[in-house]
Short mmCIF file of N, CA and C in Angstrom, two decimals:
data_model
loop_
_atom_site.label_atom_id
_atom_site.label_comp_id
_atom_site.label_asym_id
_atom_site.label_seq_id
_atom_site.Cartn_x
_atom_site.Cartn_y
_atom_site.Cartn_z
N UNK P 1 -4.67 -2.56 -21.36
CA UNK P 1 -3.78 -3.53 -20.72
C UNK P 1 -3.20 -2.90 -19.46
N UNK P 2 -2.78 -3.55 -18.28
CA UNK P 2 -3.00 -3.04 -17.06
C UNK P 2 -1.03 -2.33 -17.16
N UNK P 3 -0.71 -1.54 -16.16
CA UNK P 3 0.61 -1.54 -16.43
C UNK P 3 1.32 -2.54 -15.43
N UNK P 4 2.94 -2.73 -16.41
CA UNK P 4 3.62 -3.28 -15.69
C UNK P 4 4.31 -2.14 -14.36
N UNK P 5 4.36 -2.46 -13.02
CA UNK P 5 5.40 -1.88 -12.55
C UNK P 5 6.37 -2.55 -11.89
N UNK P 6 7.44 -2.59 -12.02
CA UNK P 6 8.90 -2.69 -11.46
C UNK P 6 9.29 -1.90 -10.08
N UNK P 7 9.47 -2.85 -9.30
CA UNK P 7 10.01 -2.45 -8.07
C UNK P 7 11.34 -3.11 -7.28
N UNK P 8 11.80 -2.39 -6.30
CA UNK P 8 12.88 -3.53 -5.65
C UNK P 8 13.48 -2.74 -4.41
N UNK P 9 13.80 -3.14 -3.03
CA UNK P 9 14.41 -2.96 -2.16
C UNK P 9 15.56 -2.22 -1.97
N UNK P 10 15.67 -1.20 -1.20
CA UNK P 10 17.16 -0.52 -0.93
C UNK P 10 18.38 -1.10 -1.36
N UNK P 11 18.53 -2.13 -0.95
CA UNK P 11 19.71 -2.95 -1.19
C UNK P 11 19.63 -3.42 -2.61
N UNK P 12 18.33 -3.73 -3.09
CA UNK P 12 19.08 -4.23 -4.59
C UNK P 12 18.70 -5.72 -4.39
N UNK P 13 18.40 -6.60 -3.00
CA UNK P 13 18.84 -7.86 -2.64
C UNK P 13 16.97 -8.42 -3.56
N UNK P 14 16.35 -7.67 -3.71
CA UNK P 14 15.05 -8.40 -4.11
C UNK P 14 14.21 -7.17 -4.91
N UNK P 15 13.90 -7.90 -6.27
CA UNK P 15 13.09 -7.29 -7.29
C UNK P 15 12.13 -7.61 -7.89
N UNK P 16 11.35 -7.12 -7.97
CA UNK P 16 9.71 -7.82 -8.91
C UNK P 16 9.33 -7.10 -9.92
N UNK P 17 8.14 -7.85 -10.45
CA UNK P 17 7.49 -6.76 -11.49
C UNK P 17 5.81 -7.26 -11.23
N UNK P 18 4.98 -6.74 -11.45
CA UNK P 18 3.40 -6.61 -10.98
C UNK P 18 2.61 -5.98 -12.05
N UNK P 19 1.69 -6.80 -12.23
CA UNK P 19 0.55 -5.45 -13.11
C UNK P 19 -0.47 -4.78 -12.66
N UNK P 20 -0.53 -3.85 -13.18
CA UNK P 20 -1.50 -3.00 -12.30
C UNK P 20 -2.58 -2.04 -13.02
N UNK P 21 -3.66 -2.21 -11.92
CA UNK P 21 -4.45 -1.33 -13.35
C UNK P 21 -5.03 -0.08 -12.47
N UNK P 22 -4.24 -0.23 -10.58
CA UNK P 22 -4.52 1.20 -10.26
C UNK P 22 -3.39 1.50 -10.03
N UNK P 23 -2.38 2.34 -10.32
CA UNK P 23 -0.84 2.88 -10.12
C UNK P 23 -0.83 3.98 -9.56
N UNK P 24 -1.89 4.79 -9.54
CA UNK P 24 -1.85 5.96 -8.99
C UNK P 24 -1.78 6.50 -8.00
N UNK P 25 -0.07 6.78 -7.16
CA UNK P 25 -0.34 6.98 -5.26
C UNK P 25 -1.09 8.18 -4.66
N UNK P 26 -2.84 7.53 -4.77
CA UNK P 26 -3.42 8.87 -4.61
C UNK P 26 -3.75 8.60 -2.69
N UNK P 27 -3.39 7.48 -2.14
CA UNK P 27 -4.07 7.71 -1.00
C UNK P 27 -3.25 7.40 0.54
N UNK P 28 -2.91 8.02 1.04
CA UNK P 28 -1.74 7.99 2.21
C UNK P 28 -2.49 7.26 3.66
N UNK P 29 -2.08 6.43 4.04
CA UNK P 29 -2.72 5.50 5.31
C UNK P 29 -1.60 6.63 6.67
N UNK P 30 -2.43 6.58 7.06
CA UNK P 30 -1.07 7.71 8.30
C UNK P 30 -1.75 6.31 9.80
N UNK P 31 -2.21 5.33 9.67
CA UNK P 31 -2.54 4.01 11.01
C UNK P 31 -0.81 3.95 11.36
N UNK P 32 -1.08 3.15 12.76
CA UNK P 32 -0.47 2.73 13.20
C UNK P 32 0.67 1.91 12.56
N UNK P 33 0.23 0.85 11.99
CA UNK P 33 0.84 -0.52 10.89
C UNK P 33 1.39 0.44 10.03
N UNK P 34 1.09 1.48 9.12
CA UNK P 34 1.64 2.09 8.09
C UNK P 34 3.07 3.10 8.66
N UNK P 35 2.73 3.66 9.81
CA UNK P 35 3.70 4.94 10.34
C UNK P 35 4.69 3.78 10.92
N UNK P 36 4.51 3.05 11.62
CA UNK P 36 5.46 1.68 12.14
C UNK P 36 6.65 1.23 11.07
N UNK P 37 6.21 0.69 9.51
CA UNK P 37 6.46 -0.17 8.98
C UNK P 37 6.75 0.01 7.83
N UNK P 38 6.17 1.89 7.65
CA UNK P 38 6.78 2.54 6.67
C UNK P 38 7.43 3.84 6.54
N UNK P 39 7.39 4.11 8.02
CA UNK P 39 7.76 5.37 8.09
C UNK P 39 6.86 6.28 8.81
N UNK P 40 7.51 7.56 9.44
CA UNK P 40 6.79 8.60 10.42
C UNK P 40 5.38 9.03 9.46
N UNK P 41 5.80 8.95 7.70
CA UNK P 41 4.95 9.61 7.05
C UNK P 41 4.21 8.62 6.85
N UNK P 42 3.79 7.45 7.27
CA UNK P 42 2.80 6.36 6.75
C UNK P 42 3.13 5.91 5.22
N UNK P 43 1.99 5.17 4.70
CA UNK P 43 2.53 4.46 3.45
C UNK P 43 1.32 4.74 2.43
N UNK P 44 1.87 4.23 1.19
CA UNK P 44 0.49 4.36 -0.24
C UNK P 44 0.89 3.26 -0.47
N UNK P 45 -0.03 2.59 -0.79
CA UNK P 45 -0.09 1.22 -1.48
C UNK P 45 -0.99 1.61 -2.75
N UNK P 46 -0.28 0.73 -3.54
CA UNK P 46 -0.66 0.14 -4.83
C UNK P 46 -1.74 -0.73 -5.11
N UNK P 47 -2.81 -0.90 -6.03
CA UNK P 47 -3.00 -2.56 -6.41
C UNK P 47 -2.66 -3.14 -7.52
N UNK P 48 -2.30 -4.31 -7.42
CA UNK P 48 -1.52 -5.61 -8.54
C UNK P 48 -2.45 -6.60 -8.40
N UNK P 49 -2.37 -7.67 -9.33
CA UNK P 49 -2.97 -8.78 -9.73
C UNK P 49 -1.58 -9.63 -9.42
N UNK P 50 -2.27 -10.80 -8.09
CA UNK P 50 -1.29 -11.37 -7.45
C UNK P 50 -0.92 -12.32 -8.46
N UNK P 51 -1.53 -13.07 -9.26
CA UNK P 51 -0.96 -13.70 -10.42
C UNK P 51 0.15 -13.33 -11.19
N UNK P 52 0.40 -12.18 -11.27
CA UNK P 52 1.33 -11.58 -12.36
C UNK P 52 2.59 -11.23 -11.43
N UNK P 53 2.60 -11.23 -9.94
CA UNK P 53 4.04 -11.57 -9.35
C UNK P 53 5.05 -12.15 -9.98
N UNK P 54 6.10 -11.00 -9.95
CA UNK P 54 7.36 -11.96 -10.56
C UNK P 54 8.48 -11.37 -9.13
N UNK P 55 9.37 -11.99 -8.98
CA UNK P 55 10.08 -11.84 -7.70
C UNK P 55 11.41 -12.56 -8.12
N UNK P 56 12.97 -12.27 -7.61
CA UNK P 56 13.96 -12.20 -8.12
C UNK P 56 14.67 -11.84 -6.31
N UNK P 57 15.10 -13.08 -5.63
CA UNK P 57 15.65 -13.02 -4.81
C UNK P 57 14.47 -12.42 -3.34
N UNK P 58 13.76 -14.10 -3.97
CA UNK P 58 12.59 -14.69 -2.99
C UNK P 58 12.76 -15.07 -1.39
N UNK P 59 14.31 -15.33 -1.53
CA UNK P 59 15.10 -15.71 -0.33
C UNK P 59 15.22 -14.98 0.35
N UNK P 60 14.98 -13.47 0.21
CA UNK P 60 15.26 -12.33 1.27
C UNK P 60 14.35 -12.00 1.71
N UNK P 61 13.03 -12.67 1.57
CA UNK P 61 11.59 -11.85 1.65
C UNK P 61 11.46 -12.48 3.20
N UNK P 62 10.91 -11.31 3.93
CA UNK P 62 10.47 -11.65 5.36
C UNK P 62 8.98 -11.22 5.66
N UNK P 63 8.06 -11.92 6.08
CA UNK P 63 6.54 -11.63 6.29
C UNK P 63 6.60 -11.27 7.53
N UNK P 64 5.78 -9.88 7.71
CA UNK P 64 5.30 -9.55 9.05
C UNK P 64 3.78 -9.72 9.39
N UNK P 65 2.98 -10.19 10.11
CA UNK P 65 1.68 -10.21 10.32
C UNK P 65 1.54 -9.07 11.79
N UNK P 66 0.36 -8.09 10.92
CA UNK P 66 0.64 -6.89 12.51
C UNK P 66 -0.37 -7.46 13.33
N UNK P 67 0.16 -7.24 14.94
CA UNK P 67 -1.00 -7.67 15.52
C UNK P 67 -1.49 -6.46 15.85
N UNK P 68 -2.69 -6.68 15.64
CA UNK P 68 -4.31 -5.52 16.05
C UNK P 68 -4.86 -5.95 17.26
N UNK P 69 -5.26 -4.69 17.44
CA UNK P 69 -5.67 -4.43 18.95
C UNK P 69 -4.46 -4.76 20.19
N UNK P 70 -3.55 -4.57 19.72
CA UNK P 70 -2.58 -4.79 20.93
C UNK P 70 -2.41 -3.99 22.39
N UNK P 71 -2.29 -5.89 23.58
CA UNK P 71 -2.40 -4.96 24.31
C UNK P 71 -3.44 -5.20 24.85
N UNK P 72 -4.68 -5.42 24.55
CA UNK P 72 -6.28 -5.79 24.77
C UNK P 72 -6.79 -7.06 24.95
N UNK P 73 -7.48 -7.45 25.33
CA UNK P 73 -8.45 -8.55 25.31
C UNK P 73 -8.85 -8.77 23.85
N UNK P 74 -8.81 -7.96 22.88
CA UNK P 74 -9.28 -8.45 21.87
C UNK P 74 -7.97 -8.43 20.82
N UNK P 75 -6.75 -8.09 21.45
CA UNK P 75 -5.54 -8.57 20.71
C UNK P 75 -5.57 -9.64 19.47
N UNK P 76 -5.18 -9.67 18.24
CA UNK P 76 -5.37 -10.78 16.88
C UNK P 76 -4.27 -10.49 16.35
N UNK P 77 -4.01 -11.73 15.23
CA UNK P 77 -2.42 -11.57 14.25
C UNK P 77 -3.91 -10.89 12.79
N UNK P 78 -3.49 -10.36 12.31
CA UNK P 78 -3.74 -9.96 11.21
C UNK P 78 -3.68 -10.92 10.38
N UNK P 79 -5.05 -10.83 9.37
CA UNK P 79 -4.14 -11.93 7.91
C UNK P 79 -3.66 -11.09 6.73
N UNK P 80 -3.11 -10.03 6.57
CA UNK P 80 -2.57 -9.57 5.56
C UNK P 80 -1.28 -9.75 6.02
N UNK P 81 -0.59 -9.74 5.10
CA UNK P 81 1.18 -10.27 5.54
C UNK P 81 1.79 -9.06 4.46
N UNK P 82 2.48 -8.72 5.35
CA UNK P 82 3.34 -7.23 4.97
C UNK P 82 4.87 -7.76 4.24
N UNK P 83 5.25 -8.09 3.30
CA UNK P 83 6.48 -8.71 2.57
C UNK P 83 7.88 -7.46 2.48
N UNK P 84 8.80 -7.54 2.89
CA UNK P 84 9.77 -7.01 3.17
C UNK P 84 10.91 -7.27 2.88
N UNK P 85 11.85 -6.77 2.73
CA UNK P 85 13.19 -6.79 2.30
C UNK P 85 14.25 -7.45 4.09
N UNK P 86 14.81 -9.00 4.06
CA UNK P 86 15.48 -9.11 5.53
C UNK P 86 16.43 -8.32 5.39
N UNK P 87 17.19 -7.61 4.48
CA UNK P 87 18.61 -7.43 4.61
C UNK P 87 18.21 -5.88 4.59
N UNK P 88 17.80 -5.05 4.05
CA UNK P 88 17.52 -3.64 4.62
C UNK P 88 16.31 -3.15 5.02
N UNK P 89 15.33 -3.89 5.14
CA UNK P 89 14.13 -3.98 5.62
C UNK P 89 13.10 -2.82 4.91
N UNK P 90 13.42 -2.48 3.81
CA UNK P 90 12.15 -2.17 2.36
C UNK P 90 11.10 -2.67 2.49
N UNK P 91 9.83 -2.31 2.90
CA UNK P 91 8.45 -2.62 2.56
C UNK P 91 8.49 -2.81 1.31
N UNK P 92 8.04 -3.80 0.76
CA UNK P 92 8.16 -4.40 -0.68
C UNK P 92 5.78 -4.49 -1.11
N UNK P 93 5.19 -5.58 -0.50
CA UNK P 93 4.00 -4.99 -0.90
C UNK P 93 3.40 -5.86 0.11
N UNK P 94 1.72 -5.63 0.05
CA UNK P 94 1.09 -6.34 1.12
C UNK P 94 0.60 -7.35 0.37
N UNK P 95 0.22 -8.35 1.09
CA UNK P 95 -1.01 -9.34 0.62
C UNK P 95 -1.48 -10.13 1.64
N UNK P 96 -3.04 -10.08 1.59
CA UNK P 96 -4.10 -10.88 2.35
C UNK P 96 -4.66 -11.92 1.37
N UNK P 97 -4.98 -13.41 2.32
CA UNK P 97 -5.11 -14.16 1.45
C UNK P 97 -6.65 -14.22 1.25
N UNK P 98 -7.61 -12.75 2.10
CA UNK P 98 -9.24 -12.61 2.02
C UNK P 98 -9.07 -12.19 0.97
N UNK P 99 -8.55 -11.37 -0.08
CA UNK P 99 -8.57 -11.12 -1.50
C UNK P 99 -7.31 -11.76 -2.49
N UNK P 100 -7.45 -12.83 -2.39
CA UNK P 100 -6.05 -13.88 -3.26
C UNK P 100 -5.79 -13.04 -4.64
N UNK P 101 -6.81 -12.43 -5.40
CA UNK P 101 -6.13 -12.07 -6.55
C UNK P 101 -5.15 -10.88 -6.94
N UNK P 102 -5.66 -10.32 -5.36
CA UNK P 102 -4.70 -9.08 -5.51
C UNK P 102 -3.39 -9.24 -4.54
N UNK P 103 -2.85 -7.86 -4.90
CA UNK P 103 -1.65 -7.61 -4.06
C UNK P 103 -1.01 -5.93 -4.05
N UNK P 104 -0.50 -5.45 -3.02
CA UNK P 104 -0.67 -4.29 -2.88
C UNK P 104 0.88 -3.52 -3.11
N UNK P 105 1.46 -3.12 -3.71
CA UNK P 105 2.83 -2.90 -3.73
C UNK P 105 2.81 -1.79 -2.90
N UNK P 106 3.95 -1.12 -2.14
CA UNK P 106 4.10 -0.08 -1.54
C UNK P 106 4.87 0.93 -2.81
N UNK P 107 4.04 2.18 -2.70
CA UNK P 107 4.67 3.00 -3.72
C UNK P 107 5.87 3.36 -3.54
N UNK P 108 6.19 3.46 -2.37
CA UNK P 108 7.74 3.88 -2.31
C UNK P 108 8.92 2.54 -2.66
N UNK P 109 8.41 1.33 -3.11
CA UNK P 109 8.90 0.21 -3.70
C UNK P 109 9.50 0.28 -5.22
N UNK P 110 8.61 1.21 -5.92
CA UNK P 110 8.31 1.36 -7.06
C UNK P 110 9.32 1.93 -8.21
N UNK P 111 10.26 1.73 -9.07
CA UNK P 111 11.13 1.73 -9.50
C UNK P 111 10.40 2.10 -11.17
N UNK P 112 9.52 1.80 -11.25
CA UNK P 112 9.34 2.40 -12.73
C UNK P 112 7.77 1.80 -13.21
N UNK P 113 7.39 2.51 -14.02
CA UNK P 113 7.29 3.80 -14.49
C UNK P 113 7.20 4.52 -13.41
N UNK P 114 7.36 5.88 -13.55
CA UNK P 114 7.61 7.22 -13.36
C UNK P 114 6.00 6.58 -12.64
N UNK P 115 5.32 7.19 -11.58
CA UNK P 115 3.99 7.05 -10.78
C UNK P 115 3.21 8.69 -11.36
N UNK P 116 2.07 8.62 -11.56
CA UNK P 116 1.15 9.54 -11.43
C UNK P 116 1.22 10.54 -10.45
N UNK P 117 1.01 11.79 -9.95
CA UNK P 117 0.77 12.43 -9.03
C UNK P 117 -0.65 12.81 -9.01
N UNK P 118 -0.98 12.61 -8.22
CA UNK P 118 -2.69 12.81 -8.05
C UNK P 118 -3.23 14.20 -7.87
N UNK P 119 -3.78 14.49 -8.62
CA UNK P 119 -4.68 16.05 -8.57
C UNK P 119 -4.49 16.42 -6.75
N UNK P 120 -4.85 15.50 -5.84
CA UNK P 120 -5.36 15.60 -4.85
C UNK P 120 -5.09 14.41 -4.08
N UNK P 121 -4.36 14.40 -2.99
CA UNK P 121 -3.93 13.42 -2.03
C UNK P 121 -5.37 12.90 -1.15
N UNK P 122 -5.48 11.35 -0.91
CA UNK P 122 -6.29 11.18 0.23
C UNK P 122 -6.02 10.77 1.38
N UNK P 123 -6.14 10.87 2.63
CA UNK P 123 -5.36 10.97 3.25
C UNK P 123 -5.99 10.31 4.90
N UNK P 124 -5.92 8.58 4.96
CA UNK P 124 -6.70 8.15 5.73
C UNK P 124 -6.17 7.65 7.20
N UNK P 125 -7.17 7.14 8.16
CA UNK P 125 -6.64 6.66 9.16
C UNK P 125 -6.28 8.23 9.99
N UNK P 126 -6.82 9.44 10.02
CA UNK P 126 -6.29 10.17 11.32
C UNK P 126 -6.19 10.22 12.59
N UNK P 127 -7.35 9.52 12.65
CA UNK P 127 -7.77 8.70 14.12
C UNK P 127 -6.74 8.15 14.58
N UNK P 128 -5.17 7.62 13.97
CA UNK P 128 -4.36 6.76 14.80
C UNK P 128 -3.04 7.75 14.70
N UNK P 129 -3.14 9.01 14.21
CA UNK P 129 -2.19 10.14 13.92
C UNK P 129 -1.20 10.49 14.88
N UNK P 130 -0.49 10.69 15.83
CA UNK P 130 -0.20 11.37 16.54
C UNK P 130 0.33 13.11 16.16
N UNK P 131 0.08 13.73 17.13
CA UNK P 131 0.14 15.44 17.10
C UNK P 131 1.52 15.68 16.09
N UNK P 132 2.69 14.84 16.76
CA UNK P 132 3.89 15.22 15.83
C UNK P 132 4.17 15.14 14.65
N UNK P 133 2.85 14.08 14.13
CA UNK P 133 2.82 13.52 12.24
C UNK P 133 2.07 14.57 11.82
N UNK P 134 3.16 15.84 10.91
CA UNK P 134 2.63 16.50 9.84
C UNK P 134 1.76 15.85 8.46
N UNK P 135 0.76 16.57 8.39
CA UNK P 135 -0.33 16.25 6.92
C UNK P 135 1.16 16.66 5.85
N UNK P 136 0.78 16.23 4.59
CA UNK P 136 1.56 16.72 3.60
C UNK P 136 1.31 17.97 3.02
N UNK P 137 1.98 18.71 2.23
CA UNK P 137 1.26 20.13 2.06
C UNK P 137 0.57 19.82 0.36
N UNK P 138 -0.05 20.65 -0.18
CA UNK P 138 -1.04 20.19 -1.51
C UNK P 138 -2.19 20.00 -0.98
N UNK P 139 -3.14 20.12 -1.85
CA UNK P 139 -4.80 19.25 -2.14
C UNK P 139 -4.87 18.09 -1.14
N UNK P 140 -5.97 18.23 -0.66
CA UNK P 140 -6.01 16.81 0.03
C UNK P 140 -7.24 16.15 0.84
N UNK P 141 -7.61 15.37 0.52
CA UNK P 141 -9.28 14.68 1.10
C UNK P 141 -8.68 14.30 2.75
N UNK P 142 -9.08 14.49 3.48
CA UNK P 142 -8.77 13.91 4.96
C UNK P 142 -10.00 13.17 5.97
N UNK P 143 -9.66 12.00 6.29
CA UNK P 143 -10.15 11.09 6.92
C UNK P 143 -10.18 10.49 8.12
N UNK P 144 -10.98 10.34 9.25
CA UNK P 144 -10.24 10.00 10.95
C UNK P 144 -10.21 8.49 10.05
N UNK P 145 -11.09 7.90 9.57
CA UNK P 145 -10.97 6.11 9.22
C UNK P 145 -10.60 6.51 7.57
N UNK P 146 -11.43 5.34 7.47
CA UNK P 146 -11.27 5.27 6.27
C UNK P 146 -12.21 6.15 4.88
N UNK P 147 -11.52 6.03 3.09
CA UNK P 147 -12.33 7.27 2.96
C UNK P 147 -13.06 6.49 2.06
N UNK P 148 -13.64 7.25 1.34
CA UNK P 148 -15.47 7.01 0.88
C UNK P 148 -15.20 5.48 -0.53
N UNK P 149 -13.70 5.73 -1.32
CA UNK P 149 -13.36 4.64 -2.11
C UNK P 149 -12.74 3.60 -1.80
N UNK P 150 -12.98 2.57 -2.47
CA UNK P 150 -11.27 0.97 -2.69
C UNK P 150 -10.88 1.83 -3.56
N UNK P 151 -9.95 1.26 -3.67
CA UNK P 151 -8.58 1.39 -4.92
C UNK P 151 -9.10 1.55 -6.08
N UNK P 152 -9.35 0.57 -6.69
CA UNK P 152 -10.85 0.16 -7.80
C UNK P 152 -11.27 1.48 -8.00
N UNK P 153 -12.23 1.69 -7.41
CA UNK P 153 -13.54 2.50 -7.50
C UNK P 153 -12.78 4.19 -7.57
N UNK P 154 -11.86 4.41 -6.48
CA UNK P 154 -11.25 5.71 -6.89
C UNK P 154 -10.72 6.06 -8.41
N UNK P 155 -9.85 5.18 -8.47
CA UNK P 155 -9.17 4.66 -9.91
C UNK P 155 -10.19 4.72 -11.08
N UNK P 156 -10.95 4.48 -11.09
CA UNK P 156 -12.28 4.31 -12.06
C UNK P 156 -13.32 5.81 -12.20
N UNK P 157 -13.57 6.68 -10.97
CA UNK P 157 -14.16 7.57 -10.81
C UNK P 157 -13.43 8.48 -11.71
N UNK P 158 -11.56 8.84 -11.15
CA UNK P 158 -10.79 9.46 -11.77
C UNK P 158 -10.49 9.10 -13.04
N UNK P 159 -10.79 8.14 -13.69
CA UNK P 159 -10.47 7.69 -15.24
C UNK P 159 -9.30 7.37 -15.11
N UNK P 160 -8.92 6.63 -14.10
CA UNK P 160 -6.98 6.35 -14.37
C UNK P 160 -7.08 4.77 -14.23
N UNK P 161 -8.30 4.30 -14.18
CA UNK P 161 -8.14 3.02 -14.04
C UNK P 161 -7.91 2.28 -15.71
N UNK P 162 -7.04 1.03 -15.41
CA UNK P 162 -5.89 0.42 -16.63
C UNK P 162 -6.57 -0.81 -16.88
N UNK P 163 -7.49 -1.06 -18.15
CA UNK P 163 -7.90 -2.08 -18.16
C UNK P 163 -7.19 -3.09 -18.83
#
């Protein structure tokens, strides 16, 4: 059975719960959208089964759509929508509606259970790094794009996947 996890915003103003059957923050995005929106250190996302959303002060939620390629001729709004906290502005989780069943919580959202620590960090997107963003120290797979798994498939290789 997949786990439940519990999460909620700085403030307290918005809380959910999600199931999940990969929990494990094994993989660090250091892009642009992630260092922006989550911090100098970029973000880990989660995956959830968007069905099993539960949410508790729906009224505070603010969607960001990033635009890509900005700046360019080939400038676009993104369709993943980044869900956020309006009142202290908490990355709460992602969701694109090209994969409806899922949904991506941000680990640093995550309020319980206690999260896994991964043998070994992965560590993607360097290509959009700048010189001043330190790697983390520990084990660690490193990537200019993206790395060799989905969520899924890492989760499953490592045996941590929650059926």
């Amino acid at each position: 059975m997949p786990v439940e996890l519990s999460g909620s915003c700085h403030c307290g103003a918005v809380k959910f719960t999600v199931e999940s059957s990969t929990a494990v923050p094994y993989q660090l995005c250091l892009c642009s959208i992630c260092r922006k929106v989550g911090g100098v250190g970029g973000s880990i996302n989660l995956g959830g089964y968007s069905k099993t959303l539960k949410v508790e002060g729906k009224e505070h939620i603010s969607v960001y759509k990033a635009v890509m390629n900005r700046a360019t001729s080939d400038e676009y709004i993104a369709t993943s929508e980044r869900n956020f906290c309006s009142k202290c502005s908490s990355m709460l989780w992602l969701y694109d509606e090209t994969w409806p069943e899922l949904i991506h919580p941000f680990a640093s959202a995550i309020d319980s259970p206690d999260l896994k620590v991964p043998e070994k960090l992965t560590v993607i997107k360097l290509n959009s790094k700048p010189a001043y963003v330190r790697l983390p120290e520990g084990l660690k797979e490193v990537y200019d794009d993206y790395g060799k798994y989905s969520l899924e498939k890492w989760h499953k290789k490592h045996h941590e996947y929650v059926e």
